[in-house]
PDB file of C-alpha atoms and ligand atoms in Angstrom:
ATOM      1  CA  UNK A1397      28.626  21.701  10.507  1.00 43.00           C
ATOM      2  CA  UNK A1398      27.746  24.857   9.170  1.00 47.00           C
ATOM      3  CA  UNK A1399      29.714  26.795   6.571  1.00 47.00           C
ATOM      4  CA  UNK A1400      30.547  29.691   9.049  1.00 63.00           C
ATOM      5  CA  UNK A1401      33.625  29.242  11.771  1.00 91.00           C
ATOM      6  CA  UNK A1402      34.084  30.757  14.609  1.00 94.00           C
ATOM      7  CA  UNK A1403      35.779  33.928  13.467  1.00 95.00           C
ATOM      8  CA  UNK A1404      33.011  34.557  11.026  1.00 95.00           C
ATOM      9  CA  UNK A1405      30.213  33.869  13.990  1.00 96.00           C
ATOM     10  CA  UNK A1406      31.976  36.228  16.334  1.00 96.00           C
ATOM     11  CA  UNK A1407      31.961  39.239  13.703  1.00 96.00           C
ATOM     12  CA  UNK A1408      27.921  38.591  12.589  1.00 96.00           C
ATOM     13  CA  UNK A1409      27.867  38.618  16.339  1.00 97.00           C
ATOM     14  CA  UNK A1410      29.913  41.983  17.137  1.00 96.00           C
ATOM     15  CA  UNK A1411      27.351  43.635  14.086  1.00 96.00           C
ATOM     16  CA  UNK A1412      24.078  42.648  15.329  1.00 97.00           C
ATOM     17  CA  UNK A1413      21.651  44.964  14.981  1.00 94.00           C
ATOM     18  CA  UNK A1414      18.927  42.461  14.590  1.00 94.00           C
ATOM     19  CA  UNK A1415      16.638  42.841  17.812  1.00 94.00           C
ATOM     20  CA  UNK A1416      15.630  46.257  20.352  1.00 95.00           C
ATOM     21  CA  UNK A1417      17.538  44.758  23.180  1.00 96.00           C
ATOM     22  CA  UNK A1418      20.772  46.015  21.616  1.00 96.00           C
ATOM     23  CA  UNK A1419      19.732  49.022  22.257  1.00 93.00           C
ATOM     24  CA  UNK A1420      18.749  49.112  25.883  1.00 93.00           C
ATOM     25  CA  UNK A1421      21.829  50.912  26.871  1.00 93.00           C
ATOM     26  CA  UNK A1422      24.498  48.411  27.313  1.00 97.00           C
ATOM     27  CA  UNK A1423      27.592  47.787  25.116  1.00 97.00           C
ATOM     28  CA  UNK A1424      26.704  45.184  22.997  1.00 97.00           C
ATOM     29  CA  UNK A1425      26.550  41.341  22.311  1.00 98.00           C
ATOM     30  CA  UNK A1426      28.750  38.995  24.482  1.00 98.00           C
ATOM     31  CA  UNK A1427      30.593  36.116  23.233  1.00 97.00           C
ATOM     32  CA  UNK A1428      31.357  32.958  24.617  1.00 98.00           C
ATOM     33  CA  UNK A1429      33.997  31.867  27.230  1.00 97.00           C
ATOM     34  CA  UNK A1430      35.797  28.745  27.229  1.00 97.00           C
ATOM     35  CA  UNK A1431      36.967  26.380  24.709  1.00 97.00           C
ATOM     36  CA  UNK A1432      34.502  25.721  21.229  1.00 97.00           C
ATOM     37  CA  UNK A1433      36.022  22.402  21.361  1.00 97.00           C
ATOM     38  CA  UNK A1434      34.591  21.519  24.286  1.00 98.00           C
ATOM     39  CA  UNK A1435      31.752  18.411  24.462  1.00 98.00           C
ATOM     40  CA  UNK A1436      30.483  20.537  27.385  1.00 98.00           C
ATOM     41  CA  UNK A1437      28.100  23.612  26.417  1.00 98.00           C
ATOM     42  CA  UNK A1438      26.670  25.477  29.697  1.00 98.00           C
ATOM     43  CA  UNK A1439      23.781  27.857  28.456  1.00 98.00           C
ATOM     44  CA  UNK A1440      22.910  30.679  30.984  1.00 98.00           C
ATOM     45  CA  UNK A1441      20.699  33.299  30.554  1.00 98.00           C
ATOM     46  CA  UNK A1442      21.595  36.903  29.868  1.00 98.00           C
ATOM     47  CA  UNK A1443      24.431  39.164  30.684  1.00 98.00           C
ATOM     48  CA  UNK A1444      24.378  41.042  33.518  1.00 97.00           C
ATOM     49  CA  UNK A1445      26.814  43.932  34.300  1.00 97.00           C
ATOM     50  CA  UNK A1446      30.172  42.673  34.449  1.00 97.00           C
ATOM     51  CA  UNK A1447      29.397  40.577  31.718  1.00 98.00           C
ATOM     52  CA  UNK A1448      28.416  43.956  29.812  1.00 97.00           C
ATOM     53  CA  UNK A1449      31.755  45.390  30.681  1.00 97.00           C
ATOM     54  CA  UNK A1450      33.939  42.390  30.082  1.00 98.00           C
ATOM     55  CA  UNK A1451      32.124  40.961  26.891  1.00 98.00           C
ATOM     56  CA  UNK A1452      31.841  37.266  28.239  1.00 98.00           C
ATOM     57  CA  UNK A1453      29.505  35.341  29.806  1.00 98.00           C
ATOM     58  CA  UNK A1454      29.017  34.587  33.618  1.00 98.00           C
ATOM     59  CA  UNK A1455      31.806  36.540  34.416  1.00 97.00           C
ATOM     60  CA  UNK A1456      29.996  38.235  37.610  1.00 97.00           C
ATOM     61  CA  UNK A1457      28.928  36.846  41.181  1.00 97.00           C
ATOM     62  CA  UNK A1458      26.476  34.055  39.580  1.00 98.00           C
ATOM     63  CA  UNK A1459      30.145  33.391  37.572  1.00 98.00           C
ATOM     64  CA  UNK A1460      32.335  33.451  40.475  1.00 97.00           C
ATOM     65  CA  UNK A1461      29.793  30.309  41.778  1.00 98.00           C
ATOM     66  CA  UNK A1462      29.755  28.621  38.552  1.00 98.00           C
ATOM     67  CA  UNK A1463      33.254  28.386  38.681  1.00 97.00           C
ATOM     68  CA  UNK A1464      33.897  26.963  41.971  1.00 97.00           C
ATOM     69  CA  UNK A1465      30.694  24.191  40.707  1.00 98.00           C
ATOM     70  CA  UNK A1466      32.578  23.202  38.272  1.00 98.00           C
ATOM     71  CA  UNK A1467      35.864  22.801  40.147  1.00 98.00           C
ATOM     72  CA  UNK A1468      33.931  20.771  42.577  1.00 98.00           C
ATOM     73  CA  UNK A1469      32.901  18.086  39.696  1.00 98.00           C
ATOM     74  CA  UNK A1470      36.298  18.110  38.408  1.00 98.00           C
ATOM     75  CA  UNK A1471      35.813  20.643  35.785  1.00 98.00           C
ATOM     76  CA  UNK A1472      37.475  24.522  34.554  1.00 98.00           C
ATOM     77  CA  UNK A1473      36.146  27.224  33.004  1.00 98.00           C
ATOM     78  CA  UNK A1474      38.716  26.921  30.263  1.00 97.00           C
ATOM     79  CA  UNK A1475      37.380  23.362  29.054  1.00 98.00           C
ATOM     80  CA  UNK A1476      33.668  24.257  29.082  1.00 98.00           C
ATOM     81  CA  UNK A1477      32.215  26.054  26.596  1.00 98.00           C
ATOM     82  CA  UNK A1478      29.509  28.744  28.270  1.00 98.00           C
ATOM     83  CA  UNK A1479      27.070  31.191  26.331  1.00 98.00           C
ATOM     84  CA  UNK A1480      23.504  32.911  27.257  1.00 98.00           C
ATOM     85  CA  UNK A1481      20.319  32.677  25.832  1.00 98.00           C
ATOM     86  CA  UNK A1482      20.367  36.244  24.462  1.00 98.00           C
ATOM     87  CA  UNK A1483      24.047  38.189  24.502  1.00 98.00           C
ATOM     88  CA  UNK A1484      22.766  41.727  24.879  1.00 98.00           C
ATOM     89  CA  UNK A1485      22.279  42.777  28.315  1.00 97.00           C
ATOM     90  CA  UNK A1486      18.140  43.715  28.801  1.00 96.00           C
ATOM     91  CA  UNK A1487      17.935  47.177  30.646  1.00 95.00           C
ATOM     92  CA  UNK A1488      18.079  46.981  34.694  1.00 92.00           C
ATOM     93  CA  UNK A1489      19.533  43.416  34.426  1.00 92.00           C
ATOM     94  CA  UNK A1490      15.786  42.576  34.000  1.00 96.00           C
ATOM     95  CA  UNK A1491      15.178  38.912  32.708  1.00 96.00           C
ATOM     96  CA  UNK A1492      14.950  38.297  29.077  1.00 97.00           C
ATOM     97  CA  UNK A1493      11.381  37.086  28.263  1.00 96.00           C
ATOM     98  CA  UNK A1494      11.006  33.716  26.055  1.00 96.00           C
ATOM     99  CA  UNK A1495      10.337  36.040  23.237  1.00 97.00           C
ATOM    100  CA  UNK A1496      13.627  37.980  23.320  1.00 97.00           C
ATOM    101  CA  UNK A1497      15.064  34.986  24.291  1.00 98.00           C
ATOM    102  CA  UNK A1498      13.775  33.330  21.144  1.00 98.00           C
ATOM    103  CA  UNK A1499      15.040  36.076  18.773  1.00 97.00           C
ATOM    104  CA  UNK A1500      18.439  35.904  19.882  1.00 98.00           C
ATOM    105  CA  UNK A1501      19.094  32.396  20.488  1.00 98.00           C
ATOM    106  CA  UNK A1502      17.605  31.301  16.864  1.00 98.00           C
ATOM    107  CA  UNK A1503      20.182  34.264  15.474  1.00 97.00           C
ATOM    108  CA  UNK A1504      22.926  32.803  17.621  1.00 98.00           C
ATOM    109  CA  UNK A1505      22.991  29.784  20.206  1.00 98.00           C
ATOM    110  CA  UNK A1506      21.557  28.235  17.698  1.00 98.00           C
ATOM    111  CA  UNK A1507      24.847  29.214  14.936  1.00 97.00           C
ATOM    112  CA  UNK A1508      27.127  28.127  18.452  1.00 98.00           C
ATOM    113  CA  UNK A1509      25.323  24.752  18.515  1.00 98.00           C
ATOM    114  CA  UNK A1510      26.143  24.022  15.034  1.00 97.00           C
ATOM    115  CA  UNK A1511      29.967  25.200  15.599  1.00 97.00           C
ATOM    116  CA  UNK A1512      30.679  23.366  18.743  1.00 97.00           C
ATOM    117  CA  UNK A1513      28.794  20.187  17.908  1.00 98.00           C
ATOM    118  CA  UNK A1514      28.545  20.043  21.954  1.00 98.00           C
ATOM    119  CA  UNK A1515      27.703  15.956  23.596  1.00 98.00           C
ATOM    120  CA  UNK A1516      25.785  17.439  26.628  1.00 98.00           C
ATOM    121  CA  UNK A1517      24.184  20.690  26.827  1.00 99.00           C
ATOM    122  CA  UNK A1518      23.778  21.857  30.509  1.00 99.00           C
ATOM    123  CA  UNK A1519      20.350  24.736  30.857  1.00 98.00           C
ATOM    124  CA  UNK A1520      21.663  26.854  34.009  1.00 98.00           C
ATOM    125  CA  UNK A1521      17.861  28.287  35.094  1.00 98.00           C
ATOM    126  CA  UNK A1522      14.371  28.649  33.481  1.00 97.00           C
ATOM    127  CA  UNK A1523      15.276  31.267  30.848  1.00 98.00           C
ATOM    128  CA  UNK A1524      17.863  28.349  29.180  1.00 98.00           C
ATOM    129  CA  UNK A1525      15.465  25.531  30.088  1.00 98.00           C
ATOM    130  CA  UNK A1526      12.320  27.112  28.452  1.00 98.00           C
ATOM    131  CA  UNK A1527      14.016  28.367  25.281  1.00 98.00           C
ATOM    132  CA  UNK A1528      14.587  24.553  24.646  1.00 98.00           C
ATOM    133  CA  UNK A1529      11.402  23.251  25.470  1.00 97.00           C
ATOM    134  CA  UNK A1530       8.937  25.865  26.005  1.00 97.00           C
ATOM    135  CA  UNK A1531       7.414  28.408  28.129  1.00 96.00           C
ATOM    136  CA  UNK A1532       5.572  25.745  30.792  1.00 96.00           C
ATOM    137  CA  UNK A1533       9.067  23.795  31.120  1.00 98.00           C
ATOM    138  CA  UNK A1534      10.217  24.004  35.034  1.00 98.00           C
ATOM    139  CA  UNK A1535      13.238  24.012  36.451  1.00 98.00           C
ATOM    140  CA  UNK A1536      11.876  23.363  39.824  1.00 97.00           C
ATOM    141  CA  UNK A1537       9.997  19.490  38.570  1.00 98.00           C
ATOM    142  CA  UNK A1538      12.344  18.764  35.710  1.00 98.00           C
ATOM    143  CA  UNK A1539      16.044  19.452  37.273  1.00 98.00           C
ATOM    144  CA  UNK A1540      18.246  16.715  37.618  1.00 98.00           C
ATOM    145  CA  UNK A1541      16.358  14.831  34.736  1.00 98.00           C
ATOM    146  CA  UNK A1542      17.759  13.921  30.986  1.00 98.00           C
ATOM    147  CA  UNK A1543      16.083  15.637  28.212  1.00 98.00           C
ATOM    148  CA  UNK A1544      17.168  15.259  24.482  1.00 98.00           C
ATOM    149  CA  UNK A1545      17.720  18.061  22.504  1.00 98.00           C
ATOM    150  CA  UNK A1546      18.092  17.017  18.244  1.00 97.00           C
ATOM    151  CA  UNK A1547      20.143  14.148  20.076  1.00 98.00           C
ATOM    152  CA  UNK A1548      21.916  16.047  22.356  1.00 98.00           C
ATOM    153  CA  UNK A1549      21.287  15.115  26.134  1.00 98.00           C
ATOM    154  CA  UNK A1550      20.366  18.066  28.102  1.00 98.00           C
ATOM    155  CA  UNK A1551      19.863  18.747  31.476  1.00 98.00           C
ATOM    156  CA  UNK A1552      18.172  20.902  33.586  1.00 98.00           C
ATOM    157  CA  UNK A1553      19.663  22.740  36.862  1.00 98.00           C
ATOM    158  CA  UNK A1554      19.177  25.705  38.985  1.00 98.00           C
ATOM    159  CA  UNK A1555      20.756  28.961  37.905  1.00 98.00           C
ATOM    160  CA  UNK A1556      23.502  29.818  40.125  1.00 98.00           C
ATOM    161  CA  UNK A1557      21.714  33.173  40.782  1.00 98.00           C
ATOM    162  CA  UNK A1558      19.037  31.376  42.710  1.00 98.00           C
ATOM    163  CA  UNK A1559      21.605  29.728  44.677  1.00 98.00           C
ATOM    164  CA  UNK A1560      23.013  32.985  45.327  1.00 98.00           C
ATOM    165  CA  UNK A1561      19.866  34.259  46.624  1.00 98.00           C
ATOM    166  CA  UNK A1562      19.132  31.160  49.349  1.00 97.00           C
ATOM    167  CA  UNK A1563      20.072  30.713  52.246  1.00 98.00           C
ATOM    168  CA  UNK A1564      20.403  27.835  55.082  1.00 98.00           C
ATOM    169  CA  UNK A1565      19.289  24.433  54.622  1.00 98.00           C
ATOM    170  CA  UNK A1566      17.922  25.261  51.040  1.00 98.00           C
ATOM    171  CA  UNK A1567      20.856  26.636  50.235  1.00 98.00           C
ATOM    172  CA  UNK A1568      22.893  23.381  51.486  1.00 98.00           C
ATOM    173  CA  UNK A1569      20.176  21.117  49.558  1.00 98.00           C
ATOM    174  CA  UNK A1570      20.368  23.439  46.548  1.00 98.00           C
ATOM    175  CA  UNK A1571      24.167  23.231  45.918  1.00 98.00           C
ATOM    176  CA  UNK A1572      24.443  19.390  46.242  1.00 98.00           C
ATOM    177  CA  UNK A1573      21.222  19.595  43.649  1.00 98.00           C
ATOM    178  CA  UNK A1574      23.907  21.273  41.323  1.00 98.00           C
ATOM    179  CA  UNK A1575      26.465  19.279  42.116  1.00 98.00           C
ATOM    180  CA  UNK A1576      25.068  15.909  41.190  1.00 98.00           C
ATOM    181  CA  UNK A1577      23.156  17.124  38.571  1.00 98.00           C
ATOM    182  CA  UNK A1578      26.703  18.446  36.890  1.00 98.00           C
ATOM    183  CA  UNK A1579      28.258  15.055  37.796  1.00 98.00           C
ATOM    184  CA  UNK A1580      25.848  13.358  35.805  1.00 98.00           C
ATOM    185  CA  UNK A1581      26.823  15.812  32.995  1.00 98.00           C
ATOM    186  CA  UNK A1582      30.334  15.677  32.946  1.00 98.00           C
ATOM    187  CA  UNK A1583      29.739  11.581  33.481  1.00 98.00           C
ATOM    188  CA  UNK A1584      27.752  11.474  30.155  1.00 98.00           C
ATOM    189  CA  UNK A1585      29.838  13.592  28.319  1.00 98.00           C
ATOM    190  CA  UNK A1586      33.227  11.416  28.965  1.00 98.00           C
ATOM    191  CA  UNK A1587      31.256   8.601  27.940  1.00 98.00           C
ATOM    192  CA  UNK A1588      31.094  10.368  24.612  1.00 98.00           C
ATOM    193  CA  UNK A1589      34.311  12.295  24.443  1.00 98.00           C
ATOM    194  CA  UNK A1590      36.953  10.144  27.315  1.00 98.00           C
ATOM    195  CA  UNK A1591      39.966  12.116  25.669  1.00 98.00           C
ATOM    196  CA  UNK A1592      39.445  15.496  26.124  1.00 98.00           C
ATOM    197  CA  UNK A1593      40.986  17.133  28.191  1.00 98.00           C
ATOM    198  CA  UNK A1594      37.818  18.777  31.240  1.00 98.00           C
ATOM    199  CA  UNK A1595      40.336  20.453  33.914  1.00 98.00           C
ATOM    200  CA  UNK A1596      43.606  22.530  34.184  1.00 98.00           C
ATOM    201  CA  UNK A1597      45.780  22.304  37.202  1.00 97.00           C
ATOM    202  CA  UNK A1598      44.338  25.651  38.352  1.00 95.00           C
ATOM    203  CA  UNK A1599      41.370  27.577  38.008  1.00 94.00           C
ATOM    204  CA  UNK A1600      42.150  30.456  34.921  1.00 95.00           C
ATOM    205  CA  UNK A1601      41.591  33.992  35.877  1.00 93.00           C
ATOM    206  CA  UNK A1602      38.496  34.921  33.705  1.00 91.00           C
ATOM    207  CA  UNK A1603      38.336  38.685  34.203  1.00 93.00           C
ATOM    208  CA  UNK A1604      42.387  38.543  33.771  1.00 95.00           C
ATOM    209  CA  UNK A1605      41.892  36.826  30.201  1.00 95.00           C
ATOM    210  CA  UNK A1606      39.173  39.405  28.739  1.00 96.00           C
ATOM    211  CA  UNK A1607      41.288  42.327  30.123  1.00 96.00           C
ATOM    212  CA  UNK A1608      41.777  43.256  26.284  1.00 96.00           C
ATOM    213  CA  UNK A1609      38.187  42.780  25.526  1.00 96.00           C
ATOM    214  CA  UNK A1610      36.621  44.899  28.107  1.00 97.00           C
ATOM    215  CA  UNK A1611      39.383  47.696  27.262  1.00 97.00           C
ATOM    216  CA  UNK A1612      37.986  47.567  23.668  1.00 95.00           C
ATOM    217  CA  UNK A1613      34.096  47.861  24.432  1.00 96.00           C
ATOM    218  CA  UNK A1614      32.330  50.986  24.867  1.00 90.00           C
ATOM    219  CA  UNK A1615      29.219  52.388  25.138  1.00 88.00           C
TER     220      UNK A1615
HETATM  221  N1  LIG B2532      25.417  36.502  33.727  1.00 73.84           N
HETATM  222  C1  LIG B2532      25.392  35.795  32.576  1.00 73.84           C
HETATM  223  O1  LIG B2532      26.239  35.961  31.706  1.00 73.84           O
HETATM  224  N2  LIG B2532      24.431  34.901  32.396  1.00 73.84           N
HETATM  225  C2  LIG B2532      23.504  34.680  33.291  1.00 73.84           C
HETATM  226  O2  LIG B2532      22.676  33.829  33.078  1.00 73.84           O
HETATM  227  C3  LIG B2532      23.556  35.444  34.499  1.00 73.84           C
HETATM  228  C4  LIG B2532      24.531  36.349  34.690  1.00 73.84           C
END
């Protein structure tokens, strides 16, 4: 455990000045969502633009999708922890390359790792995947398979993005892709952690919850 908590993390955060992306015209770093308590840590890739406004990640369409992935595996936003590789939205919604990617998450995923001690780590897309394990790691030949990470099992999937841009029988074989490959996730980590606590009786309102946070950021 590091000597920072989560308060402190979330202020270096808030200041960070410490790469060009925070300066591509968006309104600064993103947190987390969900619970640091969590043995559950889903690691997307960048913000996008209603993750900009709101100040959380996967908040938007690729979000919405998460959300209703989880429910399907018996999980809520609410008892998952969820981050990006870099927390300053990259101009255009363009994708972060491994270098930027790099930068940010050895600033900060890296801090997040250390304060939510997390028993399976879950890399939604390339962008997560190859930040772990380098720039010729693919999604495409590696999904659905364990990796270790200093310990911590880690595993692959699609981004929901890409599901979002499918269609017809990929899309079909796509989604039950993600669903077993976040039922073998949330299998491993109740076999570490069988007393927490993974799903509420309802789905939480994200965008209600951050209400206060998106009223306070600005360009
Ligand atoms: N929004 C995010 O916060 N992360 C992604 O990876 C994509 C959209």
């Amino acid at each position: 455990m590091s000597g920072i908590d989560m308060t402190s993390w979330l202020k270096n955060l808030a200041a960070c000045e410490a790469c060009p992306l925070r300066h591509e015209g968006n309104r600064g770093p993103t947190r987390y969502s969900g619970d640091p308590s969590s043995p559950l840590m889903f690691v997307g890739e960048g913000p996008g633009g209603v993750e900009d406004e709101y100040g959380v990640p996967l908040v938007g369409p690729s979000g919405q999708l998460l959300d209703k992935a989880l429910w399907s595996v018996g999980l809520t936003r609410d008892h998952v922890y969820v981050t990006n590789i870099v927390k300053c939205r990259p101009h255009n919604n363009r994708t972060p390359t491994l270098e930027e990617g790099k930068r940010c998450a050895n600033i900060h995923l890296v801090r997040e790792l250390e304060l939510v001690q997390p028993k399976v780590i879950v890399c939604l897309g390339k962008v997560a995947f190859q930040y772990f394990y380098g720039r010729t790691a693919s999604i495409m030949r590696n999904r659905g398979k364990w990796f270790d990470y200093q310990g911590i099992p880690v595993m692959p999937t699609y981004h929901p993005a890409f599901l979002l841009r499918q269609t017809g029988q990929e899309l079909v074989e796509s989604k039950w892709q993600v669903y077993y490959d976040f039922k073998a996730a949330v299998d491993k980590a109740k076999e570490a952690a069988p007393d927490y606590i993974y799903k509420s009786a309802e789905k939480p309102n994200l965008l209600a919850q951050y209400e206060d946070l998106r009223n306070s950021r600005h360009f």
